[in-house]
Amino acid sequence: MASSVTAPPAAAPAAAPAKSKKPSQLNPNTRKPRTAAPARPMRAATPSTPNWNPFQRLAASALDTIEATFISNLLERSHPLPRTADPTIQIAGNYSPVPDHPPTSFLPTTGTLPPSLSGVYVRNGANPLHAPRAGHHLFDGDGMLHAVRLNHGRAESYACRFTETARLRQERALGRPIFPKPIGELHGHSGVARLLLFAARSAVGVIDASQGIGVANAGLVFHNNRLLAMSEDDLPYHVRVTDSGDLVTVGRYDFGGQLDRDSTMIAHPKLDPVTGELFAMSYNVISKPYLKYFFFDAGGRKSPDVEIPVAEPTMMHDFAITENYAVIPDQQIVFKLQEMVLGGGSPVVYDKNKTSRFGVLPKHAADASELVWVEVPDCFCFHLWNAWEDKVTGEVVVIGSCMTPADAVFNDSGEERESFRSVLTEIRLDTRTGTSRRRAVLKDGDQVNLEAGMVNRQLLGRKTRYVYLAIAEPWPKVSGFAKVDLEAGTVEKFVYGEGRYGGEPCFVPQPGSGGAGDEEDDGYVLCYVHDEVRGESEMLVVNARDMREEAAVKLPGRVPYGLHGTFISGEDLQRQA
């Protein structure tokens, strides 16, 4: 889940950090100096000699001096890091990064893997190549994919690889972080200085921002025979799964030139399971249009952009589709770049004076003339799990997790962490009257923080009974996952056990099941789990119907806690572009 920046890129990192205490010695409520180092040393790539001309070498040296003396030592050293930008918190323990791991074959398995599970489970996550030199948020890390390939009851291979973004390749060559960290570094006057520094480095050709500055660390979707890795700050990256189970980055993907090379696409496009169309959004934090909507047919042909009228740049990580509509959130988390200059804080701001609303737009609209806004006060959903049209009432039903405080992910001071709630909610939008109503799906006694997950994707955009979501407790860790019956308002939990934590559950339908009616929960839930006591990671396979573990695949390396994933069937793998 990375923040979008169709803006002047963020600045280069600060000078080398001072030594800090180990995570076990840190009081989580204590603010550390801005020079705090990550909890564990990360491997440093061997830099190569840049092919710079004499002017570029001189300019690079001068800009490095400005960074070290003015930004790092003057602007940043005396200011404490907030929790959400402190590397000792953001990438400590099993959030800390791991190196590439080539395919390891035939993994030890306990229990019995269902023979019907043939394909590859791929999960994305943030995994910084280099140790941060300044502030760092979890979402700032480089994208890394972890993949387990299954074939007729065997766990054939595991591999993890960086997605080879343009940013990663340049930073690897330079041997240090130099591209923007939109959340971790852009705070106050030092954030402005870093923006200017990055612009100067780009102007003299020390770095090339023209090929994108994104990290591709959040979403994954398989469309038109391509696995695409995404974050909001760039175009998607096409990644290919090889026959050996390895992951190879093909390159930055602009859908055959149909997307501008300087544009972006959000991390959660929606794949219509019936038509094969891919619906997407793009937002800009600097200039209008701040928000655009578009889609691709099953063969990858793009529609014209639809400009969505919003008054200011809004942070939108996710949206929803129904059979006939796109549901577009315009909520209270907004971008105010002036906050860095005037307020001395982050440009990602919770606007208490704004009223959240959802726009309902025909999926194939040519313009925004048919867009209907419906206000949903005091509602912030970081993720929307599904939406459909109620044939009886005429309302659009949206299922999401309403988060409070709304900016907990971006501006966690510690106090917000104690009061954090993520409530699974049914939101009903009446486009005829412009009114809304909402209710918590679970009773107060059953309430648990639920974030990251999915419905049976065979039914995306259609009415679903079940949703599978991570139990985000103790926040931000995930101690298990929940199967929620949206009709009955009941919940079944699968808890990983003492000292064991995971991430997003991935529901994989039983091949041949239609997904509707009694077959909706006919399938399996896959998830990576890490045992913090033993230091071991594994992939669990849980029967979605009875919520019992069927198999556990022991993995040869540690899998850090990550973000979103998908399952690609063996048939789809054979059709890869």
XYZ file of C-alpha atoms in Angstrom:
577
model
C 0.000 0.000 0.000
C 2.276 2.894 -1.131
C 1.292 6.484 -1.381
C 0.814 7.973 -4.825
C 3.157 10.630 -6.084
C 2.430 12.058 -9.486
C 4.340 14.955 -8.041
C 7.856 16.284 -8.087
C 9.778 13.352 -6.684
C 10.853 13.246 -3.097
C 14.365 14.030 -2.108
C 17.423 11.933 -1.558
C 18.113 10.279 1.773
C 20.102 11.720 4.591
C 23.615 10.987 5.739
C 24.470 7.720 7.474
C 22.511 7.164 10.698
C 23.932 7.020 14.151
C 23.871 3.786 16.117
C 20.625 2.972 17.858
C 19.364 0.467 20.371
C 18.063 -2.918 19.394
C 14.258 -3.177 19.052
C 13.967 -5.046 22.353
C 15.597 -2.115 24.148
C 13.321 0.530 22.695
C 10.324 2.019 24.417
C 7.686 2.173 21.630
C 6.319 5.416 23.017
C 9.689 7.150 23.062
C 10.548 9.423 20.169
C 13.959 8.727 18.726
C 16.365 11.136 17.073
C 15.867 11.544 13.365
C 19.144 9.735 12.774
C 17.755 6.413 14.062
C 19.014 3.323 12.224
C 17.043 0.201 11.313
C 17.020 -2.616 13.834
C 19.038 -4.958 11.673
C 21.780 -4.188 9.187
C 20.721 -4.722 5.601
C 22.965 -5.972 2.894
C 24.573 -3.270 0.819
C 24.683 -3.738 -2.919
C 28.075 -3.291 -4.517
C 27.940 0.057 -6.305
C 29.142 0.427 -9.847
C 30.882 3.492 -11.221
C 28.209 5.791 -12.713
C 28.691 6.753 -16.315
C 28.643 10.477 -15.540
C 30.365 13.276 -17.413
C 32.653 15.689 -15.489
C 29.833 18.200 -14.923
C 27.548 15.502 -13.491
C 30.298 14.263 -11.182
C 30.862 17.780 -9.874
C 27.119 18.370 -9.471
C 26.634 15.029 -7.714
C 29.406 15.839 -5.235
C 27.983 19.286 -4.526
C 24.463 17.938 -4.004
C 25.753 15.189 -1.703
C 27.450 17.871 0.388
C 24.238 19.898 0.580
C 22.361 16.797 1.686
C 24.859 15.880 4.401
C 25.538 19.331 5.848
C 22.255 21.169 5.384
C 19.438 18.603 5.277
C 20.776 15.804 7.466
C 22.755 17.755 10.030
C 20.823 21.021 10.187
C 17.192 20.348 9.301
C 16.719 16.753 10.438
C 19.088 15.978 13.272
C 17.255 18.036 15.892
C 13.765 16.799 14.976
C 12.387 13.507 16.324
C 10.970 10.895 13.983
C 7.296 9.965 14.359
C 6.570 6.271 14.805
C 5.398 5.994 11.209
C 8.759 7.223 9.909
C 11.074 5.530 12.407
C 13.029 2.652 10.810
C 13.611 1.006 14.195
C 9.849 0.447 14.346
C 8.814 0.214 10.719
C 11.313 -2.448 9.650
C 12.111 -4.244 12.898
C 11.723 -7.945 13.653
C 9.920 -9.810 10.895
C 9.231 -6.547 9.100
C 12.954 -6.356 8.346
C 13.998 -7.182 4.775
C 15.470 -10.332 3.276
C 17.658 -10.873 0.193
C 16.594 -12.527 -3.056
C 16.104 -16.285 -2.785
C 16.375 -18.426 -5.947
C 13.940 -21.325 -6.357
C 14.223 -24.118 -3.784
C 12.571 -27.315 -4.971
C 10.286 -29.844 -3.259
C 9.518 -28.276 0.081
C 8.846 -30.312 3.263
C 5.113 -30.506 3.933
C 3.054 -31.687 6.891
C -0.520 -32.767 6.286
C -1.865 -33.240 2.777
C -1.892 -30.621 0.059
C -5.153 -30.723 -1.929
C -4.369 -32.194 -5.375
C -6.697 -29.624 -6.954
C -4.373 -26.779 -5.907
C -2.155 -26.421 -8.969
C -0.587 -23.057 -9.660
C 1.415 -20.466 -7.777
C 0.617 -18.348 -4.732
C 2.382 -14.997 -5.054
C 2.432 -12.322 -2.360
C 3.799 -8.803 -2.597
C 5.446 -6.750 0.123
C 7.793 -3.885 0.982
C 11.423 -4.969 1.337
C 14.011 -2.143 1.236
C 17.192 -3.044 -0.633
C 19.262 -0.506 1.325
C 19.226 0.591 4.942
C 17.369 3.925 5.216
C 19.468 7.015 5.827
C 16.551 9.071 7.117
C 12.859 8.480 7.844
C 11.252 5.334 6.494
C 7.653 4.085 6.471
C 6.818 0.426 5.928
C 5.099 1.307 2.625
C 8.298 2.984 1.337
C 10.200 -0.285 0.835
C 11.123 -1.848 -2.501
C 8.701 -4.420 -3.844
C 9.517 -8.088 -3.310
C 7.435 -11.064 -4.425
C 7.300 -14.386 -2.556
C 6.007 -17.374 -4.510
C 5.167 -21.002 -3.697
C 4.423 -23.202 -6.687
C 2.015 -26.110 -6.152
C 1.379 -29.037 -8.473
C -1.091 -31.852 -7.805
C -0.412 -32.289 -4.111
C 3.272 -31.276 -4.125
C 4.929 -28.040 -3.043
C 7.341 -27.832 -5.937
C 9.245 -24.632 -5.187
C 9.631 -21.411 -3.240
C 11.375 -18.255 -4.463
C 11.462 -14.570 -3.555
C 12.690 -11.811 -5.836
C 12.786 -8.048 -5.943
C 10.607 -6.529 -8.620
C 13.236 -4.856 -10.771
C 11.847 -1.345 -10.915
C 13.757 1.503 -12.560
C 14.245 2.950 -9.101
C 15.683 -0.274 -7.680
C 18.128 -0.717 -10.550
C 19.522 2.805 -10.158
C 19.817 2.586 -6.377
C 21.534 -0.796 -6.673
C 24.046 0.720 -9.094
C 24.698 3.687 -6.793
C 24.879 1.493 -3.701
C 22.534 3.647 -1.617
C 18.951 4.931 -1.412
C 18.438 8.118 -3.402
C 14.850 8.039 -4.702
C 11.839 9.477 -2.819
C 10.329 7.984 0.286
C 6.940 9.683 0.047
C 5.746 8.867 3.564
C 8.931 8.486 5.596
C 10.925 11.489 4.386
C 8.443 14.160 3.360
C 7.886 15.957 6.635
C 8.175 19.712 7.225
C 10.932 21.881 5.838
C 13.314 18.942 5.461
C 10.718 17.327 3.203
C 10.623 20.420 1.017
C 14.426 20.467 0.909
C 14.490 16.825 -0.130
C 11.994 17.491 -2.908
C 14.221 20.256 -4.228
C 17.325 18.091 -3.893
C 15.728 15.237 -5.819
C 14.576 17.645 -8.541
C 18.130 18.983 -8.821
C 19.636 15.504 -9.108
C 17.107 14.674 -11.813
C 17.780 17.913 -13.682
C 21.528 17.285 -13.956
C 21.083 13.625 -14.889
C 22.531 12.083 -11.743
C 19.375 9.979 -11.619
C 16.724 9.282 -14.240
C 13.168 9.759 -12.995
C 11.657 9.532 -16.472
C 11.267 5.750 -16.244
C 9.243 5.924 -13.037
C 9.999 6.276 -9.348
C 7.650 3.631 -7.961
C 8.295 0.583 -5.803
C 5.611 -1.884 -7.054
C 5.239 -3.270 -3.523
C 1.491 -3.490 -2.872
C -1.089 -5.039 -5.203
C -1.033 -7.960 -7.631
C -3.415 -8.810 -10.447
C -3.294 -11.331 -13.302
C -4.878 -9.809 -16.424
C -4.522 -10.543 -20.113
C -1.964 -13.285 -19.364
C 0.271 -10.982 -17.343
C 1.054 -10.829 -13.633
C 1.212 -7.138 -12.710
C 2.829 -5.785 -9.525
C 1.628 -2.340 -8.475
C 1.866 0.601 -6.123
C 0.111 3.940 -6.486
C 3.275 5.847 -7.361
C 3.928 4.355 -10.810
C 2.717 2.199 -13.659
C 2.470 -1.547 -13.029
C 5.420 -3.887 -13.548
C 5.009 -7.089 -15.558
C 6.524 -10.114 -13.790
C 6.768 -13.593 -15.257
C 6.699 -16.873 -13.298
C 9.125 -19.343 -14.861
C 8.712 -23.109 -15.120
C 11.131 -23.499 -12.203
C 9.016 -21.193 -10.026
C 11.355 -18.227 -10.316
C 10.137 -14.628 -10.735
C 11.510 -12.519 -13.575
C 10.656 -8.845 -14.065
C 9.788 -8.248 -17.718
C 9.554 -4.485 -17.257
C 7.412 -1.456 -16.575
C 4.080 -2.038 -18.287
C 2.133 0.736 -20.026
C -0.372 -1.565 -21.738
C 1.299 -1.251 -25.113
C 1.741 2.523 -24.938
C -1.850 3.203 -23.870
C -0.823 4.695 -20.519
C 1.384 7.782 -20.388
C 4.838 6.908 -19.121
C 4.585 9.591 -16.433
C 1.162 8.445 -15.201
C 0.228 6.064 -12.383
C -2.317 3.359 -11.569
C -3.594 2.535 -8.083
C -2.604 -0.698 -6.374
C -6.066 -2.282 -6.448
C -7.560 -2.407 -9.939
C -10.651 -4.611 -10.148
C -10.892 -7.636 -12.436
C -14.450 -8.458 -13.498
C -14.686 -12.272 -13.292
C -17.399 -12.447 -15.956
C -16.100 -10.105 -18.650
C -12.363 -10.250 -17.965
C -12.238 -6.427 -17.966
C -9.824 -4.627 -15.645
C -11.111 -1.402 -14.041
C -8.636 1.083 -12.588
C -8.056 4.533 -11.116
C -5.167 6.998 -11.134
C -4.611 10.024 -8.936
C -2.357 13.073 -9.034
C -1.308 15.092 -5.985
C -0.107 18.198 -7.831
C -2.361 19.184 -10.721
C -5.805 18.554 -12.125
C -7.302 16.200 -12.976
C -6.622 14.916 -9.494
C -8.498 11.682 -10.169
C -9.080 9.603 -13.318
C -11.023 6.414 -14.040
C -10.471 4.015 -16.944
C -10.662 0.346 -17.836
C -9.184 -2.309 -20.123
C -11.072 -5.010 -21.975
C -10.065 -8.666 -21.644
C -7.540 -8.222 -24.439
C -5.898 -5.181 -22.845
C -7.455 -2.398 -24.943
C -7.895 0.783 -22.880
C -10.940 3.029 -22.619
C -10.685 6.834 -22.675
C -10.008 8.454 -19.296
C -12.932 9.764 -17.294
C -11.964 12.757 -15.160
C -13.575 12.477 -11.716
C -14.371 15.939 -10.317
C -12.814 16.318 -6.859
C -11.877 19.630 -5.277
C -8.470 18.554 -3.963
C -6.061 15.625 -4.189
C -7.487 12.690 -2.252
C -5.717 9.563 -1.056
C -7.485 6.568 -2.593
C -5.882 3.177 -2.177
C -8.901 1.149 -3.253
C -12.315 1.333 -4.917
C -15.048 -1.161 -5.841
C -17.110 -2.395 -8.763
C -20.571 -3.919 -9.074
C -22.052 -5.627 -12.106
C -22.847 -2.245 -13.646
C -21.084 0.461 -11.624
C -17.774 1.655 -10.258
C -17.861 2.887 -6.653
C -15.319 5.654 -6.063
C -14.464 6.818 -2.510
C -13.608 10.465 -1.852
C -12.723 10.391 1.832
C -11.094 12.498 4.530
C -7.445 11.567 3.935
C -6.140 14.179 1.504
C -2.852 15.550 0.224
C -1.936 19.071 1.311
C 1.617 19.757 0.193
C 1.483 23.155 1.871
C 1.461 21.349 5.222
C 5.173 20.645 4.782
C 5.887 24.354 4.439
C 3.312 25.953 6.746
C 2.550 23.222 9.252
C 5.883 21.458 9.357
C 4.216 18.061 9.088
C 3.294 15.352 6.612
C 1.415 16.213 3.414
C -0.901 13.245 4.072
C -3.576 14.886 6.213
C -6.825 13.901 7.924
C -9.266 16.673 6.972
C -11.863 16.846 9.765
C -13.850 19.470 7.879
C -14.400 17.289 4.821
C -17.427 14.998 4.500
C -16.619 11.583 3.083
C -18.620 10.506 0.058
C -18.821 7.728 -2.489
C -19.344 8.268 -6.191
C -21.393 5.789 -8.219
C -20.493 5.795 -11.916
C -21.603 3.464 -14.735
C -18.655 1.137 -15.379
C -18.456 1.966 -19.072
C -19.150 5.697 -18.759
C -17.570 7.960 -21.354
C -17.549 10.953 -18.990
C -18.569 11.956 -15.464
C -22.015 13.297 -16.380
C -23.757 10.250 -14.852
C -21.654 10.250 -11.662
C -23.778 10.442 -8.495
C -22.168 11.365 -5.171
C -23.600 10.014 -1.915
C -22.290 11.340 1.394
C -21.190 8.878 4.081
C -20.082 11.068 7.003
C -17.090 10.116 9.155
C -16.244 7.068 7.074
C -12.753 6.061 5.982
C -12.237 2.673 4.356
C -8.658 1.926 3.403
C -9.947 -1.174 1.590
C -13.290 -2.111 0.038
C -13.852 -5.868 -0.124
C -16.809 -6.053 -2.482
C -19.906 -4.233 -3.737
C -23.120 -5.191 -5.477
C -26.519 -3.871 -6.473
C -29.456 -4.750 -4.228
C -32.182 -5.751 -6.675
C -34.911 -5.247 -4.050
C -34.046 -1.809 -2.630
C -32.142 -0.400 -5.616
C -29.234 0.521 -3.341
C -25.576 -0.071 -4.030
C -24.147 -2.181 -1.186
C -20.478 -1.699 -0.301
C -18.520 -3.933 2.099
C -15.436 -2.318 3.618
C -13.426 -1.943 6.803
C -14.043 1.471 8.411
C -10.854 2.586 10.118
C -10.475 4.942 13.087
C -8.415 7.009 13.527
C -8.619 7.501 9.775
C -4.937 8.415 9.500
C -3.624 5.662 11.798
C -1.593 4.102 8.988
C 0.192 7.367 8.180
C 0.366 9.389 11.396
C 0.470 6.897 14.261
C 1.753 8.606 17.393
C 1.167 5.667 19.729
C -2.027 6.980 21.295
C -3.927 6.282 18.072
C -2.546 2.760 18.153
C -4.249 2.088 21.470
C -7.651 3.251 20.160
C -7.314 1.765 16.678
C -10.398 0.081 15.241
C -11.069 -1.433 11.833
C -14.739 -2.345 11.727
C -16.172 -4.527 8.956
C -19.071 -2.434 7.707
C -21.971 -2.638 5.265
C -22.535 0.718 3.560
C -25.717 1.251 1.535
C -25.797 4.010 -1.076
C -29.148 5.238 -2.424
C -28.351 7.135 -5.622
C -31.977 8.208 -6.062
C -32.172 10.108 -2.780
C -28.446 10.804 -2.291
C -28.569 9.267 1.178
C -26.618 6.494 2.845
C -26.859 4.153 5.797
C -24.354 1.826 7.325
C -24.019 -0.836 9.998
C -21.303 -2.907 11.577
C -21.517 -6.478 10.261
C -20.494 -8.031 13.585
C -22.130 -7.533 16.976
C -20.223 -5.539 19.594
C -19.274 -8.696 21.492
C -17.778 -10.235 18.348
C -15.994 -7.100 17.171
C -12.398 -7.659 16.035
C -10.130 -5.508 13.884
C -10.333 -6.837 10.325
C -8.052 -5.646 7.516
C -6.510 -7.146 4.361
C -8.339 -9.959 2.626
C -10.859 -10.808 -0.061
C -14.086 -12.443 -1.111
C -14.378 -15.325 -3.568
C -13.148 -13.425 -6.632
C -15.408 -15.459 -8.896
C -18.146 -13.260 -7.444
C -16.403 -9.888 -7.329
C -18.985 -7.198 -8.062
C -21.829 -9.594 -7.253
C -23.498 -10.404 -3.946
C -21.303 -12.513 -1.686
C -22.024 -14.187 1.621
C -18.489 -14.669 2.912
C -15.382 -12.517 3.257
C -11.948 -13.654 4.488
C -10.002 -11.000 6.388
C -6.849 -10.708 8.469
C -7.303 -10.288 12.214
C -5.229 -7.141 12.725
C -4.500 -7.687 16.406
C -2.299 -6.748 18.091
C -2.243 -3.897 15.551
C -0.432 -3.800 13.201
C 0.409 -7.512 13.426
C -1.941 -10.217 12.131
C -2.660 -13.036 14.587
C -5.003 -15.035 12.350
C -7.799 -14.643 9.846
C -11.583 -14.564 10.026
C -14.317 -15.975 7.826
C -17.275 -13.633 8.200
C -20.808 -14.551 7.174
C -22.176 -11.232 5.919
C -25.772 -12.462 5.992
C -25.778 -13.980 9.479
C -23.334 -11.494 11.002
C -21.220 -14.305 12.452
C -17.491 -14.950 12.451
C -15.236 -18.017 12.502
C -11.587 -17.492 13.400
C -8.407 -19.329 12.508
C -5.719 -18.234 14.999
C -2.083 -18.938 14.191
C -0.994 -19.521 17.793
C 1.320 -18.009 20.368
C 4.129 -15.983 18.806
C 2.908 -16.706 15.260
C 1.752 -13.969 12.898
C 0.875 -13.685 9.238
C -0.811 -11.405 6.750
C -3.562 -11.288 4.164
C -5.534 -14.533 3.636
C -5.861 -15.524 -0.022
C -9.024 -17.454 -0.920
C -8.604 -19.932 -3.783
C -11.846 -21.467 -5.091
C -12.050 -25.185 -5.758
C -11.517 -25.675 -9.498
C -14.821 -26.269 -11.192
C -16.923 -24.595 -8.515
C -19.137 -21.816 -9.770
C -18.722 -19.762 -6.620
C -22.444 -19.085 -6.211
C -24.838 -20.518 -3.616
C -23.574 -23.404 -1.520
C -20.322 -23.474 -3.480
C -19.195 -19.971 -2.482
C -16.896 -21.164 0.303
C -15.768 -24.303 -1.541
C -12.058 -23.675 -1.623
C -8.921 -23.022 0.409
C -7.280 -20.134 2.220
C -3.535 -19.696 1.714
C -1.338 -17.510 3.898
C 2.266 -17.059 4.944
C 2.881 -17.377 8.684
C 6.044 -16.643 10.662
C 6.910 -18.146 14.037
C 8.770 -15.418 15.922
C 10.065 -17.844 18.549
C 11.502 -20.466 16.201
C 12.345 -17.959 13.479
C 10.664 -20.125 10.829
C 8.160 -19.335 8.101
C 5.620 -21.548 6.380
C 2.666 -21.428 4.044
C -0.592 -22.724 5.505
C -3.453 -24.263 3.536
C -6.787 -24.067 5.376
C -10.086 -25.563 4.199
C -12.400 -22.576 3.871
C -15.524 -24.591 4.607
C -14.597 -26.054 7.988
C -11.673 -23.675 8.786
C -9.310 -26.570 9.521
C -5.673 -26.685 8.513
C -4.985 -29.227 5.778
C -1.281 -28.658 5.171
C 1.719 -26.581 6.167
C 4.618 -26.043 3.762
C 7.943 -25.291 5.456
C 9.795 -22.519 3.654
C 13.592 -22.346 3.295
C 13.832 -18.695 4.287
C 12.137 -16.088 6.446
C 9.104 -14.436 4.846
C 8.596 -10.885 6.186
C 5.094 -9.649 6.905
C 3.781 -8.241 3.650
C 0.835 -6.840 1.785
C -1.383 -8.340 -0.924
C -1.311 -11.558 -2.921
C -3.024 -13.655 -5.572
C -3.179 -17.220 -6.838
C -2.483 -17.991 -10.499
C -3.757 -21.324 -11.771
C -1.561 -23.726 -13.694
C -3.644 -23.106 -16.819
C -3.084 -19.354 -16.567
C 0.646 -19.889 -16.009
C 0.821 -21.785 -19.285
C -0.748 -18.814 -21.094
C 1.633 -16.167 -19.757
C 2.741 -13.503 -22.185
